[in-house]
Amino acid sequence: MRSSILIIYTGGTIGMKTDAETGALVPFDFSGIYDEFPSLKRLNVDIDVLTMSPVIDSSNVSPENWVAMAELIRDNYARYDGFVVLHGTDTMSYTASALSFLLENLAKPVVFTGSQIPIGVLRTDGRENLITAIEIAGAQIGGRPEVPEVSLYFQNRLFRANRTSKRSAEALSAFRSDNYPPLAEVGVNIAYNLPAILRPEQTSPELRISTRLARGIEVVKLFPGIGEEILRAMLSAPGLRAVVLETFGAGNAPTAEWFIRLLREAIDRGVYVVNVSQCGSGRVSMELYETGLRLQNCGVLCGYDMTTEAAVTKLMYVLGKELPDDQTRLLLRKPLRGEFTP
Ligand code: ASP
């Protein structure tokens, strides 16, 4: 069966080509995608392209852009079998994580990709990333999508989007998913890791999107020597609603009385604090050491093996629902889209 795919181009390096006359990088017109890549006609897919306006460098992406992307997917959901989102690599993991939360009851593939080298440059990595992302978005097994979740494809590997981080500003394999295996590995064939892929319940309700993302999130990365006054200022910032606390190792932090007191005061004021490890690989276990136990005892939530990108966007999503405290904590304590393994 032929699949129909909507490509949503948001901006980033993948959308640039070298102007033949001036040699400067100019935007690539994705609506001419078949002219540029005639080989795409050989894939068993029909492709439409939508360009978001304005296209942005992903360093400028905002929660409003994420909602606009979710709305675009919702509005086109019935007409397409899958979606490919072309995005700058710098913040792709944030956007893709945000979309994994905003798209509720998703049952179709949404594959993010981009490139380190512009698509119009001879040695680009964008051509392969784009073509394989399209193939994955259109892949079906028994009439149902092969990967019905928000994923990120880069350099031969497909990841769950909310498990990724950009880890290299240079290498073509720019993304890593240290705490969750790839959903697919691409060689001569595309080898899907079927047990790792999230599938909706048989009776899953219709796609819904959330359009409210909370502001007031802060990331506090600990370092030896972090000062009391600085931490106090950070934890009493006006409008603060939640903190992603990037701790040492398996979720450890200083045990100094002032440190714990400042955290406890913030939590008592209603600020949610989620503990993630700044190691990237591995997980937070707050009961392992005294230094983690203190955090747990003052109400810090365990982020398990979640990335900072997933923690930030999950907090925006969950707090955007404006639920009572007990329900908010319940949503923060359980994985909603496979973003952590408890
Ligand atoms: N600055 C670009 C962006 O993130 C880099 C890229 O696309 O790789 O939009």
mmCIF file with all atom_site columns, N, CA and C in Angstrom, residues 63-64 67-68 70-71 74 102 104 209-214 317 320-321:
data_model
loop_
_atom_site.group_PDB
_atom_site.id
_atom_site.type_symbol
_atom_site.label_atom_id
_atom_site.label_alt_id
_atom_site.label_comp_id
_atom_site.label_asym_id
_atom_site.label_entity_id
_atom_site.label_seq_id
_atom_site.pdbx_PDB_ins_code
_atom_site.Cartn_x
_atom_site.Cartn_y
_atom_site.Cartn_z
_atom_site.occupancy
_atom_site.B_iso_or_equiv
_atom_site.pdbx_formal_charge
_atom_site.auth_seq_id
_atom_site.auth_comp_id
_atom_site.auth_asym_id
_atom_site.auth_atom_id
_atom_site.pdbx_PDB_model_num
ATOM 1  N N  . PRO A 1 63  ? 7.982  27.689 22.752 1.00 0.00 ? 63  PRO A N  1
ATOM 2  C CA . PRO A 1 63  ? 6.801  26.855 23.003 1.00 0.00 ? 63  PRO A CA 1
ATOM 3  C C  . PRO A 1 63  ? 5.640  27.199 22.049 1.00 0.00 ? 63  PRO A C  1
ATOM 4  N N  . GLU A 1 64  ? 5.543  28.457 21.628 1.00 0.00 ? 64  GLU A N  1
ATOM 5  C CA . GLU A 1 64  ? 4.467  28.813 20.671 1.00 0.00 ? 64  GLU A CA 1
ATOM 6  C C  . GLU A 1 64  ? 4.696  28.064 19.350 1.00 0.00 ? 64  GLU A C  1
ATOM 7  N N  . VAL A 1 67  ? 3.515  24.493 19.746 1.00 0.00 ? 67  VAL A N  1
ATOM 8  C CA . VAL A 1 67  ? 2.048  24.358 19.659 1.00 0.00 ? 67  VAL A CA 1
ATOM 9  C C  . VAL A 1 67  ? 1.622  24.474 18.190 1.00 0.00 ? 67  VAL A C  1
ATOM 10 N N  . ALA A 1 68  ? 2.241  25.400 17.454 1.00 0.00 ? 68  ALA A N  1
ATOM 11 C CA . ALA A 1 68  ? 1.890  25.557 16.026 1.00 0.00 ? 68  ALA A CA 1
ATOM 12 C C  . ALA A 1 68  ? 2.192  24.267 15.264 1.00 0.00 ? 68  ALA A C  1
ATOM 13 N N  . ALA A 1 70  ? 2.221  21.214 16.539 1.00 0.00 ? 70  ALA A N  1
ATOM 14 C CA . ALA A 1 70  ? 1.229  20.219 16.967 1.00 0.00 ? 70  ALA A CA 1
ATOM 15 C C  . ALA A 1 70  ? -0.102 20.475 16.258 1.00 0.00 ? 70  ALA A C  1
ATOM 16 N N  . GLU A 1 71  ? -0.467 21.749 16.123 1.00 0.00 ? 71  GLU A N  1
ATOM 17 C CA . GLU A 1 71  ? -1.733 22.080 15.445 1.00 0.00 ? 71  GLU A CA 1
ATOM 18 C C  . GLU A 1 71  ? -1.689 21.665 13.978 1.00 0.00 ? 71  GLU A C  1
ATOM 19 N N  . ARG A 1 74  ? -2.144 17.978 13.876 1.00 0.00 ? 74  ARG A N  1
ATOM 20 C CA . ARG A 1 74  ? -3.559 17.661 14.154 1.00 0.00 ? 74  ARG A CA 1
ATOM 21 C C  . ARG A 1 74  ? -4.432 17.972 12.929 1.00 0.00 ? 74  ARG A C  1
ATOM 22 N N  . LEU A 1 102 ? 2.844  16.841 23.622 1.00 0.00 ? 102 LEU A N  1
ATOM 23 C CA . LEU A 1 102 ? 1.679  17.611 23.137 1.00 0.00 ? 102 LEU A CA 1
ATOM 24 C C  . LEU A 1 102 ? 0.724  16.752 22.318 1.00 0.00 ? 102 LEU A C  1
ATOM 25 N N  . GLU A 1 104 ? -1.325 13.905 22.048 1.00 0.00 ? 104 GLU A N  1
ATOM 26 C CA . GLU A 1 104 ? -1.889 12.870 22.930 1.00 0.00 ? 104 GLU A CA 1
ATOM 27 C C  . GLU A 1 104 ? -2.603 11.821 22.090 1.00 0.00 ? 104 GLU A C  1
ATOM 28 N N  . ILE A 1 209 ? -4.567 17.330 20.979 1.00 0.00 ? 209 ILE A N  1
ATOM 29 C CA . ILE A 1 209 ? -3.317 18.022 21.294 1.00 0.00 ? 209 ILE A CA 1
ATOM 30 C C  . ILE A 1 209 ? -3.516 18.931 22.489 1.00 0.00 ? 209 ILE A C  1
ATOM 31 N N  . SER A 1 210 ? -2.444 19.117 23.217 1.00 0.00 ? 210 SER A N  1
ATOM 32 C CA . SER A 1 210 ? -2.482 20.063 24.310 1.00 0.00 ? 210 SER A CA 1
ATOM 33 C C  . SER A 1 210 ? -1.894 21.358 23.762 1.00 0.00 ? 210 SER A C  1
ATOM 34 N N  . THR A 1 211 ? -2.488 22.473 24.094 1.00 0.00 ? 211 THR A N  1
ATOM 35 C CA . THR A 1 211 ? -1.997 23.736 23.527 1.00 0.00 ? 211 THR A CA 1
ATOM 36 C C  . THR A 1 211 ? -1.453 24.679 24.600 1.00 0.00 ? 211 THR A C  1
ATOM 37 N N  . ARG A 1 212 ? -1.414 24.169 25.832 1.00 0.00 ? 212 ARG A N  1
ATOM 38 C CA . ARG A 1 212 ? -0.914 25.049 26.894 1.00 0.00 ? 212 ARG A CA 1
ATOM 39 C C  . ARG A 1 212 ? 0.379  24.489 27.479 1.00 0.00 ? 212 ARG A C  1
ATOM 40 N N  . LEU A 1 213 ? 1.423  25.269 27.374 1.00 0.00 ? 213 LEU A N  1
ATOM 41 C CA . LEU A 1 213 ? 2.708  24.866 27.961 1.00 0.00 ? 213 LEU A CA 1
ATOM 42 C C  . LEU A 1 213 ? 3.063  25.903 29.020 1.00 0.00 ? 213 LEU A C  1
ATOM 43 N N  . ALA A 1 214 ? 3.371  25.414 30.214 1.00 0.00 ? 214 ALA A N  1
ATOM 44 C CA . ALA A 1 214 ? 3.670  26.343 31.303 1.00 0.00 ? 214 ALA A CA 1
ATOM 45 C C  . ALA A 1 214 ? 5.027  27.001 31.101 1.00 0.00 ? 214 ALA A C  1
ATOM 46 N N  . TYR A 1 317 ? 4.512  20.760 29.840 1.00 0.00 ? 317 TYR A N  1
ATOM 47 C CA . TYR A 1 317 ? 3.260  20.111 29.427 1.00 0.00 ? 317 TYR A CA 1
ATOM 48 C C  . TYR A 1 317 ? 2.366  19.817 30.634 1.00 0.00 ? 317 TYR A C  1
ATOM 49 N N  . GLY A 1 320 ? 1.207  22.888 32.436 1.00 0.00 ? 320 GLY A N  1
ATOM 50 C CA . GLY A 1 320 ? 0.263  23.606 31.569 1.00 0.00 ? 320 GLY A CA 1
ATOM 51 C C  . GLY A 1 320 ? -1.162 23.123 31.750 1.00 0.00 ? 320 GLY A C  1
ATOM 52 N N  . LYS A 1 321 ? -1.322 21.941 32.291 1.00 0.00 ? 321 LYS A N  1
ATOM 53 C CA . LYS A 1 321 ? -2.674 21.407 32.509 1.00 0.00 ? 321 LYS A CA 1
ATOM 54 C C  . LYS A 1 321 ? -3.343 22.018 33.736 1.00 0.00 ? 321 LYS A C  1
#
